[in-house]
PDB file of C-alpha atoms in Angstrom:
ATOM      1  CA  UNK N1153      13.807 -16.244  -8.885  1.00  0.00           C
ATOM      2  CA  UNK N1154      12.655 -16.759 -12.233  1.00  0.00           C
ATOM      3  CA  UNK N1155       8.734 -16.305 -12.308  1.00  0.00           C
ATOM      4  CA  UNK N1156       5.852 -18.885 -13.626  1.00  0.00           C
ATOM      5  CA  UNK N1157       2.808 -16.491 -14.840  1.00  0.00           C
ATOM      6  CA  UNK N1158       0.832 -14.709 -17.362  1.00  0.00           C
ATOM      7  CA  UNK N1159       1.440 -10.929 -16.580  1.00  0.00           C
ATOM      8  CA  UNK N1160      -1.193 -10.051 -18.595  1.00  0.00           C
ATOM      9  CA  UNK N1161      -3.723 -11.709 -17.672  1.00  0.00           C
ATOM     10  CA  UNK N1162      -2.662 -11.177 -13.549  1.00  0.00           C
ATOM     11  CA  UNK N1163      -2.592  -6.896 -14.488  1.00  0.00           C
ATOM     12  CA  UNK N1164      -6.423  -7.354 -16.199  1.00  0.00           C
ATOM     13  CA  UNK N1165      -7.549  -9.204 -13.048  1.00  0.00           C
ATOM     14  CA  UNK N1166      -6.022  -6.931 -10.958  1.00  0.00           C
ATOM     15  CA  UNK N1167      -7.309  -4.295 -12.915  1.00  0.00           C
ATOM     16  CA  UNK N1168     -10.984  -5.807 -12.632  1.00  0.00           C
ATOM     17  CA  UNK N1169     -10.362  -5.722  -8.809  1.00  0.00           C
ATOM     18  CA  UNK N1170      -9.359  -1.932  -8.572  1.00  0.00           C
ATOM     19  CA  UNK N1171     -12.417  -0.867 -10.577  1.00  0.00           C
ATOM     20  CA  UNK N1172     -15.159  -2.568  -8.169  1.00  0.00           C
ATOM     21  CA  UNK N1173     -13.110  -0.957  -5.385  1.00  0.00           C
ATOM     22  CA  UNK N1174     -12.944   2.564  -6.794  1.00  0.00           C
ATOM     23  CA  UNK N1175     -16.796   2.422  -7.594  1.00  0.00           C
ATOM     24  CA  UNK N1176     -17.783   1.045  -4.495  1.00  0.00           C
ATOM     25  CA  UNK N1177     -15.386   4.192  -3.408  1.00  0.00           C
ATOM     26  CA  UNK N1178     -16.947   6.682  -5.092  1.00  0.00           C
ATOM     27  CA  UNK N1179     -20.707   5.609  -4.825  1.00  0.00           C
ATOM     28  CA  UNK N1180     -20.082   6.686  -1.007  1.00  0.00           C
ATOM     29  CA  UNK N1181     -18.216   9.893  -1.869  1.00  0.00           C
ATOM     30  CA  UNK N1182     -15.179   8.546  -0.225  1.00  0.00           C
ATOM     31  CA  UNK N1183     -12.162  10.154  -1.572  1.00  0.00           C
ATOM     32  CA  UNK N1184      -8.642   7.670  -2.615  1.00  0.00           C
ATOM     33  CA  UNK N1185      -5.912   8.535  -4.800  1.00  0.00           C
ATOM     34  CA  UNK N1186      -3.217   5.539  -6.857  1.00  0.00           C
ATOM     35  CA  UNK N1187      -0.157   5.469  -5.229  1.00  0.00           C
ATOM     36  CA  UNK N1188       3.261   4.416  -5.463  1.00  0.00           C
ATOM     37  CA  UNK N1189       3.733   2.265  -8.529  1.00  0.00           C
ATOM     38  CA  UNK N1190       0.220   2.857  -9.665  1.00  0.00           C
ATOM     39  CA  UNK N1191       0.849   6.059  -9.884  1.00  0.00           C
ATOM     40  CA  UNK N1192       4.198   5.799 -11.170  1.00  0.00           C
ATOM     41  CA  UNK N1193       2.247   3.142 -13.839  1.00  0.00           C
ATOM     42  CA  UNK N1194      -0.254   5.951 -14.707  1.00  0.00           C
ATOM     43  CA  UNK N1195       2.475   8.593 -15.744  1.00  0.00           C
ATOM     44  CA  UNK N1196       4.943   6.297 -17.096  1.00  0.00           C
ATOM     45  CA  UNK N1197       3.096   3.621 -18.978  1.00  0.00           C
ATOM     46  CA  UNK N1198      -0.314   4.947 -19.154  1.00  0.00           C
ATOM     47  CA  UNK N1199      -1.144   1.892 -17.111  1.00  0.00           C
ATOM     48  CA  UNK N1200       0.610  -0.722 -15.163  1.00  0.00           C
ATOM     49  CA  UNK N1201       4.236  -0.832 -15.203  1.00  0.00           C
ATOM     50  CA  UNK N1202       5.341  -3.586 -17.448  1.00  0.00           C
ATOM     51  CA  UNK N1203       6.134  -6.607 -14.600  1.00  0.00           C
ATOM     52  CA  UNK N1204       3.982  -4.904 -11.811  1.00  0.00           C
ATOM     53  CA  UNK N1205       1.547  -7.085  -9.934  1.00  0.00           C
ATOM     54  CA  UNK N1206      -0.280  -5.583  -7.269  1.00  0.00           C
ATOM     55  CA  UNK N1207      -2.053  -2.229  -7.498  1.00  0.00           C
ATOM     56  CA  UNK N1208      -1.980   0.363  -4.702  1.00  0.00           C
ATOM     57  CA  UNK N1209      -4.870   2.962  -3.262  1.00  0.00           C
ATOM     58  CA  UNK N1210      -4.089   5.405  -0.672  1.00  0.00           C
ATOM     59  CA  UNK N1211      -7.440   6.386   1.669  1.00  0.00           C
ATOM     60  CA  UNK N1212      -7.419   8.993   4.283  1.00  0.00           C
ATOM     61  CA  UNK N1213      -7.591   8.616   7.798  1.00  0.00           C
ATOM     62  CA  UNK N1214     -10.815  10.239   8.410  1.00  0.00           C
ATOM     63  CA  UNK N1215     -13.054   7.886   5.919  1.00  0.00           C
ATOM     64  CA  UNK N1216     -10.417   4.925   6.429  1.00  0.00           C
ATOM     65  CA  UNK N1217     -13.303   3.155   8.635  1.00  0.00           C
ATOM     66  CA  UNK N1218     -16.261   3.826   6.204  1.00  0.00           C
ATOM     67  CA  UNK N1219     -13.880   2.940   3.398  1.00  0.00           C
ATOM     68  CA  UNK N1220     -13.458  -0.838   5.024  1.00  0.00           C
ATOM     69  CA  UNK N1221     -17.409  -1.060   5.984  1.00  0.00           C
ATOM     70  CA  UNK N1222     -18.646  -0.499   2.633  1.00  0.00           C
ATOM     71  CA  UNK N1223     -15.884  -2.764   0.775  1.00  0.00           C
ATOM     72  CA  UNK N1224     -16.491  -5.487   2.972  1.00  0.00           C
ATOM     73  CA  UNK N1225     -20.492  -5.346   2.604  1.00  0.00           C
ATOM     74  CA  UNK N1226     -20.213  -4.501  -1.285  1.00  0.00           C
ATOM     75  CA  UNK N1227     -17.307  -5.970  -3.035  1.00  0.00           C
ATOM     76  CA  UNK N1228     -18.312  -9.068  -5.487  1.00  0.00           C
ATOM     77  CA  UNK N1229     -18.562 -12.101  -3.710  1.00  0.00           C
ATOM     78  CA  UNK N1230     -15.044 -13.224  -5.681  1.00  0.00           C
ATOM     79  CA  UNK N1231     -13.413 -10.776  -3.798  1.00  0.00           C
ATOM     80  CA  UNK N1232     -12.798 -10.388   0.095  1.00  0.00           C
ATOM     81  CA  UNK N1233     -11.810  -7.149   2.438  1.00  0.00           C
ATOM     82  CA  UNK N1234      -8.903  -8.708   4.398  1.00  0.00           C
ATOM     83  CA  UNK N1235      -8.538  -6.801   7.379  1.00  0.00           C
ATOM     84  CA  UNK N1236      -8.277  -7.759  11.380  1.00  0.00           C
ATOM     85  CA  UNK N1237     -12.588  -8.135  11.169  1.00  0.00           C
ATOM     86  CA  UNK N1238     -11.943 -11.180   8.260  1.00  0.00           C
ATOM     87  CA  UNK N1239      -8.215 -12.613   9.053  1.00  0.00           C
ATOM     88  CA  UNK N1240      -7.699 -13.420  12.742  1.00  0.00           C
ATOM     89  CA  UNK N1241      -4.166 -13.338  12.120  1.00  0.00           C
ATOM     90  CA  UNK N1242      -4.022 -10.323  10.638  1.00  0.00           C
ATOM     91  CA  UNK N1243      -0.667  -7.760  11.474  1.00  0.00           C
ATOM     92  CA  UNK N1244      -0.858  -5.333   8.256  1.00  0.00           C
ATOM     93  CA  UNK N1245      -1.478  -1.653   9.270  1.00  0.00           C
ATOM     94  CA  UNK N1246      -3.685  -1.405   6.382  1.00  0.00           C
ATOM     95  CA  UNK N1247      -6.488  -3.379   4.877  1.00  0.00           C
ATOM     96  CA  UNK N1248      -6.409  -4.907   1.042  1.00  0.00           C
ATOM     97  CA  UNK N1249      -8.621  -6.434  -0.894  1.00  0.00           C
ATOM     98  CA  UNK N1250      -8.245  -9.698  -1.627  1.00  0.00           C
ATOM     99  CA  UNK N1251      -9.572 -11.756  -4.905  1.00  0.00           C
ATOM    100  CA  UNK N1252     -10.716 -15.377  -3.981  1.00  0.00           C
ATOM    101  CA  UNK N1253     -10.592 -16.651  -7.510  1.00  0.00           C
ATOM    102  CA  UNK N1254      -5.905 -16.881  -7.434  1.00  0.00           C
ATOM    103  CA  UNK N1255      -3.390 -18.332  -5.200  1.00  0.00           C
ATOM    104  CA  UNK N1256      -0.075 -16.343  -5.199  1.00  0.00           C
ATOM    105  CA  UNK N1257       3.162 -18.033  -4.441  1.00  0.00           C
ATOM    106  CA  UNK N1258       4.533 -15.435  -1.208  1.00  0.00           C
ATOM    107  CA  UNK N1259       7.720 -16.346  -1.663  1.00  0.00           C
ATOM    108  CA  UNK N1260       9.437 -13.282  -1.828  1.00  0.00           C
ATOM    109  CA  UNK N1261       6.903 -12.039   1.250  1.00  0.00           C
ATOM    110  CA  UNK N1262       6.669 -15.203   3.154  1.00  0.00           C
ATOM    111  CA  UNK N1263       4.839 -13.006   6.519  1.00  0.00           C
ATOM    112  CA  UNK N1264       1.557 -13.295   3.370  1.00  0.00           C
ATOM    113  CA  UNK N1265       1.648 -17.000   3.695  1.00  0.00           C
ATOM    114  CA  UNK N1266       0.437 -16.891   7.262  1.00  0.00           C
ATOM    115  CA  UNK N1267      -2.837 -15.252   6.149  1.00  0.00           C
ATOM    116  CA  UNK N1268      -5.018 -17.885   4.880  1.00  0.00           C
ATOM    117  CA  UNK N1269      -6.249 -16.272   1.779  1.00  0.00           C
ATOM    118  CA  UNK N1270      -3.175 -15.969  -0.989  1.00  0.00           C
ATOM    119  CA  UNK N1271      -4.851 -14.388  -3.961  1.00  0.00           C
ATOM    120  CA  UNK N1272      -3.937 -11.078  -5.751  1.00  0.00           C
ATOM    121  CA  UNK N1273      -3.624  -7.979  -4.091  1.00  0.00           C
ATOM    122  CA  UNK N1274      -5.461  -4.155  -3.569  1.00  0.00           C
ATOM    123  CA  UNK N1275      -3.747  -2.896  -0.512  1.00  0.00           C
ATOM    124  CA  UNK N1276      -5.557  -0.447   0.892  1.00  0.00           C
ATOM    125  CA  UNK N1277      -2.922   2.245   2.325  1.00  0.00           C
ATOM    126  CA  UNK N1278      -4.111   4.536   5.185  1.00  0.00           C
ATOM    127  CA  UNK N1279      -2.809   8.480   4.722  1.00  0.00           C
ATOM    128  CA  UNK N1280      -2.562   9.681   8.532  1.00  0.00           C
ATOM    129  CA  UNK N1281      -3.198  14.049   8.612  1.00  0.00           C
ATOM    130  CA  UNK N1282      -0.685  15.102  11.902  1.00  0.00           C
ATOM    131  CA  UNK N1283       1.568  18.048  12.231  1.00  0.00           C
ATOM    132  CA  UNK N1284       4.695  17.694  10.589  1.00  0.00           C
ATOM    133  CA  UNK N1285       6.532  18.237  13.981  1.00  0.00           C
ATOM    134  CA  UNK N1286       5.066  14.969  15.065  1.00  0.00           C
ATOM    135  CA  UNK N1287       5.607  12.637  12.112  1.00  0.00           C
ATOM    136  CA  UNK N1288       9.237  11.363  12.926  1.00  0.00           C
ATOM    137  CA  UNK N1289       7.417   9.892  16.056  1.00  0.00           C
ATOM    138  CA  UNK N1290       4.585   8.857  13.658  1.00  0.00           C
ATOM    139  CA  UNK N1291       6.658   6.512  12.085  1.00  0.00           C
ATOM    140  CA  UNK N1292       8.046   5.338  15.331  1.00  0.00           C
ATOM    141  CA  UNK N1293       5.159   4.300  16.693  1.00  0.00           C
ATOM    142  CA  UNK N1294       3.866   2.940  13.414  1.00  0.00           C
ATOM    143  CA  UNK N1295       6.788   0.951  13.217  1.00  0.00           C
ATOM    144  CA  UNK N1296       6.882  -0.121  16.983  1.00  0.00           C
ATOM    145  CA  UNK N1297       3.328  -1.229  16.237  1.00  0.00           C
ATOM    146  CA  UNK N1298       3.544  -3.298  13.348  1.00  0.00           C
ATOM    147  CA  UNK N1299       6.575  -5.361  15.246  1.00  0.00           C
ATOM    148  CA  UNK N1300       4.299  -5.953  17.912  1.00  0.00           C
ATOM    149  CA  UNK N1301       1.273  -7.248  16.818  1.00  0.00           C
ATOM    150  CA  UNK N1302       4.036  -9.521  14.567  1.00  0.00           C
ATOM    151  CA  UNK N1303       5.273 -10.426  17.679  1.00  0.00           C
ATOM    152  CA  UNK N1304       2.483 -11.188  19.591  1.00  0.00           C
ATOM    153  CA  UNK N1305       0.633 -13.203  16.909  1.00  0.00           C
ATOM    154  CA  UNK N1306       3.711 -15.390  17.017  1.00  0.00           C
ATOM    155  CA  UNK N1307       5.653 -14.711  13.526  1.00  0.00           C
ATOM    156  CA  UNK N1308       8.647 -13.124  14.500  1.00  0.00           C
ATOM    157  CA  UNK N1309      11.240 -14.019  16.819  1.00  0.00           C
ATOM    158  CA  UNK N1310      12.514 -12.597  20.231  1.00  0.00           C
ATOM    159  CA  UNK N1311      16.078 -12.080  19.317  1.00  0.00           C
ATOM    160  CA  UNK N1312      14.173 -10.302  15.494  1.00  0.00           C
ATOM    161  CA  UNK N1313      11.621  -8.176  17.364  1.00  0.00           C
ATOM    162  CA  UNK N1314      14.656  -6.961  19.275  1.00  0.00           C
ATOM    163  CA  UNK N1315      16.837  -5.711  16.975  1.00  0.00           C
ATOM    164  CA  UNK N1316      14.172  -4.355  15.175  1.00  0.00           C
ATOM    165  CA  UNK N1317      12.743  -2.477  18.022  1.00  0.00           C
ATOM    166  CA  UNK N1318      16.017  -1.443  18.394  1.00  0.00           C
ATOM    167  CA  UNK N1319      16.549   0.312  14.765  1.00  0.00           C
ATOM    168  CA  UNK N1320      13.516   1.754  14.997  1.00  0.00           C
ATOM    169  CA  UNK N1321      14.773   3.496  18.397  1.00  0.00           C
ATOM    170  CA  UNK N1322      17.916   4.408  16.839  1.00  0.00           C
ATOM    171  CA  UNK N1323      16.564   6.138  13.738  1.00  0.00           C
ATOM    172  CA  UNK N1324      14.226   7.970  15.884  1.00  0.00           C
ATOM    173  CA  UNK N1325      17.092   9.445  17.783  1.00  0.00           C
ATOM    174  CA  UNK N1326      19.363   9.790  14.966  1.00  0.00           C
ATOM    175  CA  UNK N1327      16.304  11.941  13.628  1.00  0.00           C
ATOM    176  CA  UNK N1328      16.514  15.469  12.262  1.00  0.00           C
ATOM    177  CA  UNK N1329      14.071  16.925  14.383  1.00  0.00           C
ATOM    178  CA  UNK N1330      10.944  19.774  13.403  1.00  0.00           C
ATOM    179  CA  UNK N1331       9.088  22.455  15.018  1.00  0.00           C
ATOM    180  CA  UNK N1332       7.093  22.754  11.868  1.00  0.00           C
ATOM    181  CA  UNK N1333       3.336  22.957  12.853  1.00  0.00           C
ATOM    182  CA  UNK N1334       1.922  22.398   9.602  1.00  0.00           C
ATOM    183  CA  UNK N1335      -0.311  19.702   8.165  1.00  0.00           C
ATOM    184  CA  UNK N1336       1.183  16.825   6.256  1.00  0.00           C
ATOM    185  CA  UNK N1337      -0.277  13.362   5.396  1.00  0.00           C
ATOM    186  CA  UNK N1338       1.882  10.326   6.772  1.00  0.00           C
ATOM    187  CA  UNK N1339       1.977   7.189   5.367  1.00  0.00           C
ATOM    188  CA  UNK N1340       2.125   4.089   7.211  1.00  0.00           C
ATOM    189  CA  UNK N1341       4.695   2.306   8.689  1.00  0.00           C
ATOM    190  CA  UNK N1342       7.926   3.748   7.534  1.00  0.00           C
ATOM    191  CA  UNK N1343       6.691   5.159   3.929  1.00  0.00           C
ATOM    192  CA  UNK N1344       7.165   9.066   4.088  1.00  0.00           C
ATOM    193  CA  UNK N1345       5.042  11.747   3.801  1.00  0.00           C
ATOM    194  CA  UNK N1346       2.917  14.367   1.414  1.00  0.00           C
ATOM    195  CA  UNK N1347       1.982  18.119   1.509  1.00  0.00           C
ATOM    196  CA  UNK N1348      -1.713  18.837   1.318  1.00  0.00           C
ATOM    197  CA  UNK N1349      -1.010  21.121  -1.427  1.00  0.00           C
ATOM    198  CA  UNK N1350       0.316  18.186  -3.366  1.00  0.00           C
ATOM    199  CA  UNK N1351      -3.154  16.098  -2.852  1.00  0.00           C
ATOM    200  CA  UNK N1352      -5.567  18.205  -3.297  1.00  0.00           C
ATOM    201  CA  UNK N1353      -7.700  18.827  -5.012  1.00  0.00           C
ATOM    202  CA  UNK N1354      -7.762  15.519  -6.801  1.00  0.00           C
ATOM    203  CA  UNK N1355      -7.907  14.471 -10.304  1.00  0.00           C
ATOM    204  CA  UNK N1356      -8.516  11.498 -12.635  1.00  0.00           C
ATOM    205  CA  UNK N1357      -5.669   9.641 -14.345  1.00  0.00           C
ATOM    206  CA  UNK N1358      -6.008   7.490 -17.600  1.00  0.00           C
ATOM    207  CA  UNK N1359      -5.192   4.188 -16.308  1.00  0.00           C
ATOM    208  CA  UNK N1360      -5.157   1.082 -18.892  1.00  0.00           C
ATOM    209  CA  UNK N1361      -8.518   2.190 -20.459  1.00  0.00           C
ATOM    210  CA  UNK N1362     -10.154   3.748 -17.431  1.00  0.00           C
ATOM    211  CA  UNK N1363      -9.738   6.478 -14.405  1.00  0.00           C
ATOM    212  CA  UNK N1364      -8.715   6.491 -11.358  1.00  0.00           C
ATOM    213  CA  UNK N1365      -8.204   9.382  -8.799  1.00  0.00           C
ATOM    214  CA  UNK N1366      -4.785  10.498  -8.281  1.00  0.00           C
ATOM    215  CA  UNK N1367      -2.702  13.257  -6.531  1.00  0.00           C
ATOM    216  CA  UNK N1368      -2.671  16.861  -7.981  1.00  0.00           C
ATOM    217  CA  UNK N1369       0.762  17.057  -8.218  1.00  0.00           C
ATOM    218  CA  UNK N1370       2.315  13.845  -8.738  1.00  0.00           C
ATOM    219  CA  UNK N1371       5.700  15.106 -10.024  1.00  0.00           C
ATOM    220  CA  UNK N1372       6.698  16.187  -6.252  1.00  0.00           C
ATOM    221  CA  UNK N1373       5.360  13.008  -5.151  1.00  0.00           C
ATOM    222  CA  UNK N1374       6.701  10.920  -7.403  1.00  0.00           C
ATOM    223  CA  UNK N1375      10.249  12.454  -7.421  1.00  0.00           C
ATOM    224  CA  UNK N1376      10.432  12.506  -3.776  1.00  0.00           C
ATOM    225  CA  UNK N1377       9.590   8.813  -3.838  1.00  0.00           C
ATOM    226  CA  UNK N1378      11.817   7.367  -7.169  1.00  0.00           C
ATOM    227  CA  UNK N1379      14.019  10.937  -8.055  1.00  0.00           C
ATOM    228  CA  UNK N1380      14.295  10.093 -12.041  1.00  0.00           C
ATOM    229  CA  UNK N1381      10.880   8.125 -12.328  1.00  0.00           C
ATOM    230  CA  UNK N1382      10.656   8.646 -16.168  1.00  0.00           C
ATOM    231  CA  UNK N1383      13.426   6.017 -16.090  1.00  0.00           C
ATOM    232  CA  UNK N1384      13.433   2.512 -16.292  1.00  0.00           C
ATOM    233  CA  UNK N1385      15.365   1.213 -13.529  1.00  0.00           C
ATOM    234  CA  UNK N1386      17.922  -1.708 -14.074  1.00  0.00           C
ATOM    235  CA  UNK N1387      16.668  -4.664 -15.940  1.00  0.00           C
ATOM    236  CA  UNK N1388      17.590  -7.224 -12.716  1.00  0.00           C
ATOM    237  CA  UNK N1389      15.201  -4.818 -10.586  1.00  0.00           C
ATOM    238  CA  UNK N1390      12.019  -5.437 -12.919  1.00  0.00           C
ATOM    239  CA  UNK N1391      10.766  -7.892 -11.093  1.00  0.00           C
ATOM    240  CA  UNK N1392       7.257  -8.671  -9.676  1.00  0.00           C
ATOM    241  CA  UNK N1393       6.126  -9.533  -6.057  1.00  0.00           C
ATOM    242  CA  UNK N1394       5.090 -13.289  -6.889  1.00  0.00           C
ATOM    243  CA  UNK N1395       7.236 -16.155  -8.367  1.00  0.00           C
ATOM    244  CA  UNK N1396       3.754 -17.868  -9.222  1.00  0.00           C
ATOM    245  CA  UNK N1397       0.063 -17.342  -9.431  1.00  0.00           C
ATOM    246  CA  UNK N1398      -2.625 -20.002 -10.151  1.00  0.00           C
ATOM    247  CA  UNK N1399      -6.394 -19.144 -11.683  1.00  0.00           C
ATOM    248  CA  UNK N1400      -9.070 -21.161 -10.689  1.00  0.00           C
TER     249      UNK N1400
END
């Protein structure tokens, strides 16, 4: 799909939206780190990769709830803190900040279209600490979960939520199993793992003119997530989420 936007100006809004988060963040002493292509955008491009356009903080389990309370009393009244308190529809895992001021064609993620605010995107990831003996059945339940609220909020199908359920099942059987008893942070849903050792302690990154808090070790992550992430991956895979976005 060919895409209708200014990526510029989308990556400084976005950009905008990730700063009032971080400081309302850090006022409280509540620790995030970039994730995923942020991070990746950090190391890489010293900012946002080239067509990205979303931005991604992970928070940890034990300050998640803070972390939501303070966004949604403090974050500029053109922004929102979508989460199951604001969207009564709401079947994400995770909370995200939301800006009220764009409309984003969900296209290529039509389950966003059923919340009813379609602006650009801070999702909020949710690092779980468990033993790494438990995390294949981490996931499982994660992933059981997320199919079931899906499910019972109407937006997936019987004969969907059943094949679903039942790859889910099958992976977790098909799992390599561990008697490790050592601490690991899980992501959500189905979206790995990190050591401790690999977190902490934090440190800034340069990000497009300011800093954001990162992972100490962001090689390990970062390979274990893309393998060869200094490269540029095909040019028909540098694509953004949105085929459109609209400014008010």
């Amino acid at each position: 799909m060919e895409t209708s936007f200014d990526i510029k100006r989308v990556q400084d809004r976005l950009l905008e939206m990730a700063k009032a988060t971080a400081s309302i963040l850090e006022k409280h002493d509540i620790p995030y780190q970039i994730a995923f292509g942020t991070l990746l955008g950090a190391v890489r491009h010293g900012g946002f990769i080239p067509w990205d356009d979303d931005f991604d903080f992970l928070l940890f389990d034990d300050t998640y709830e803070k972390a939501t309370d303070v966004l949604l009393k403090e974050l500029p009244a053109d922004m929102l803190l979508e989460n199951e308190k604001t969207e009564p529809k709401y079947f994400h895992g995770w909370a995200h900040v939301k800006d009220l001021n764009t409309e984003c064609d969900c296209s290529l993620f039509p389950q966003d279209s059923m919340y009813k605010n379609h602006g650009l995107s801070v999702d909020l990831y949710k690092l779980t600490k468990i033993k790494e003996k438990d995390f294949a059945e981490y996931r499982l339940n994660e992933a059981l979960d997320y199919i079931d609220r899906r499910k019972k909020l109407g937006f997936i199908s019987d004969e969907d939520y059943l094949k679903k359920k039942e790859t889910f099942l099958l992976e977790y059987k098909n799992r390599e199993a561990s008697t490790s008893e050592k601490e690991i942070f899980a992501y959500p849903f189905t979206y790995g793992k990190q050591e401790i050792d690999e977190v902490f302690p934090l440190k800034k990154y340069a990000f497009a003119g300011t800093y954001f808090y990162g992972p100490n070790n962001y090689d390990k992550i970062l390979a274990s997530e893309y393998r060869d992430y200094m490269s540029l991956p095909p040019e028909e895979d540098r694509k953004p989420h949105y085929t459109a976005i609209k400014f008010f």
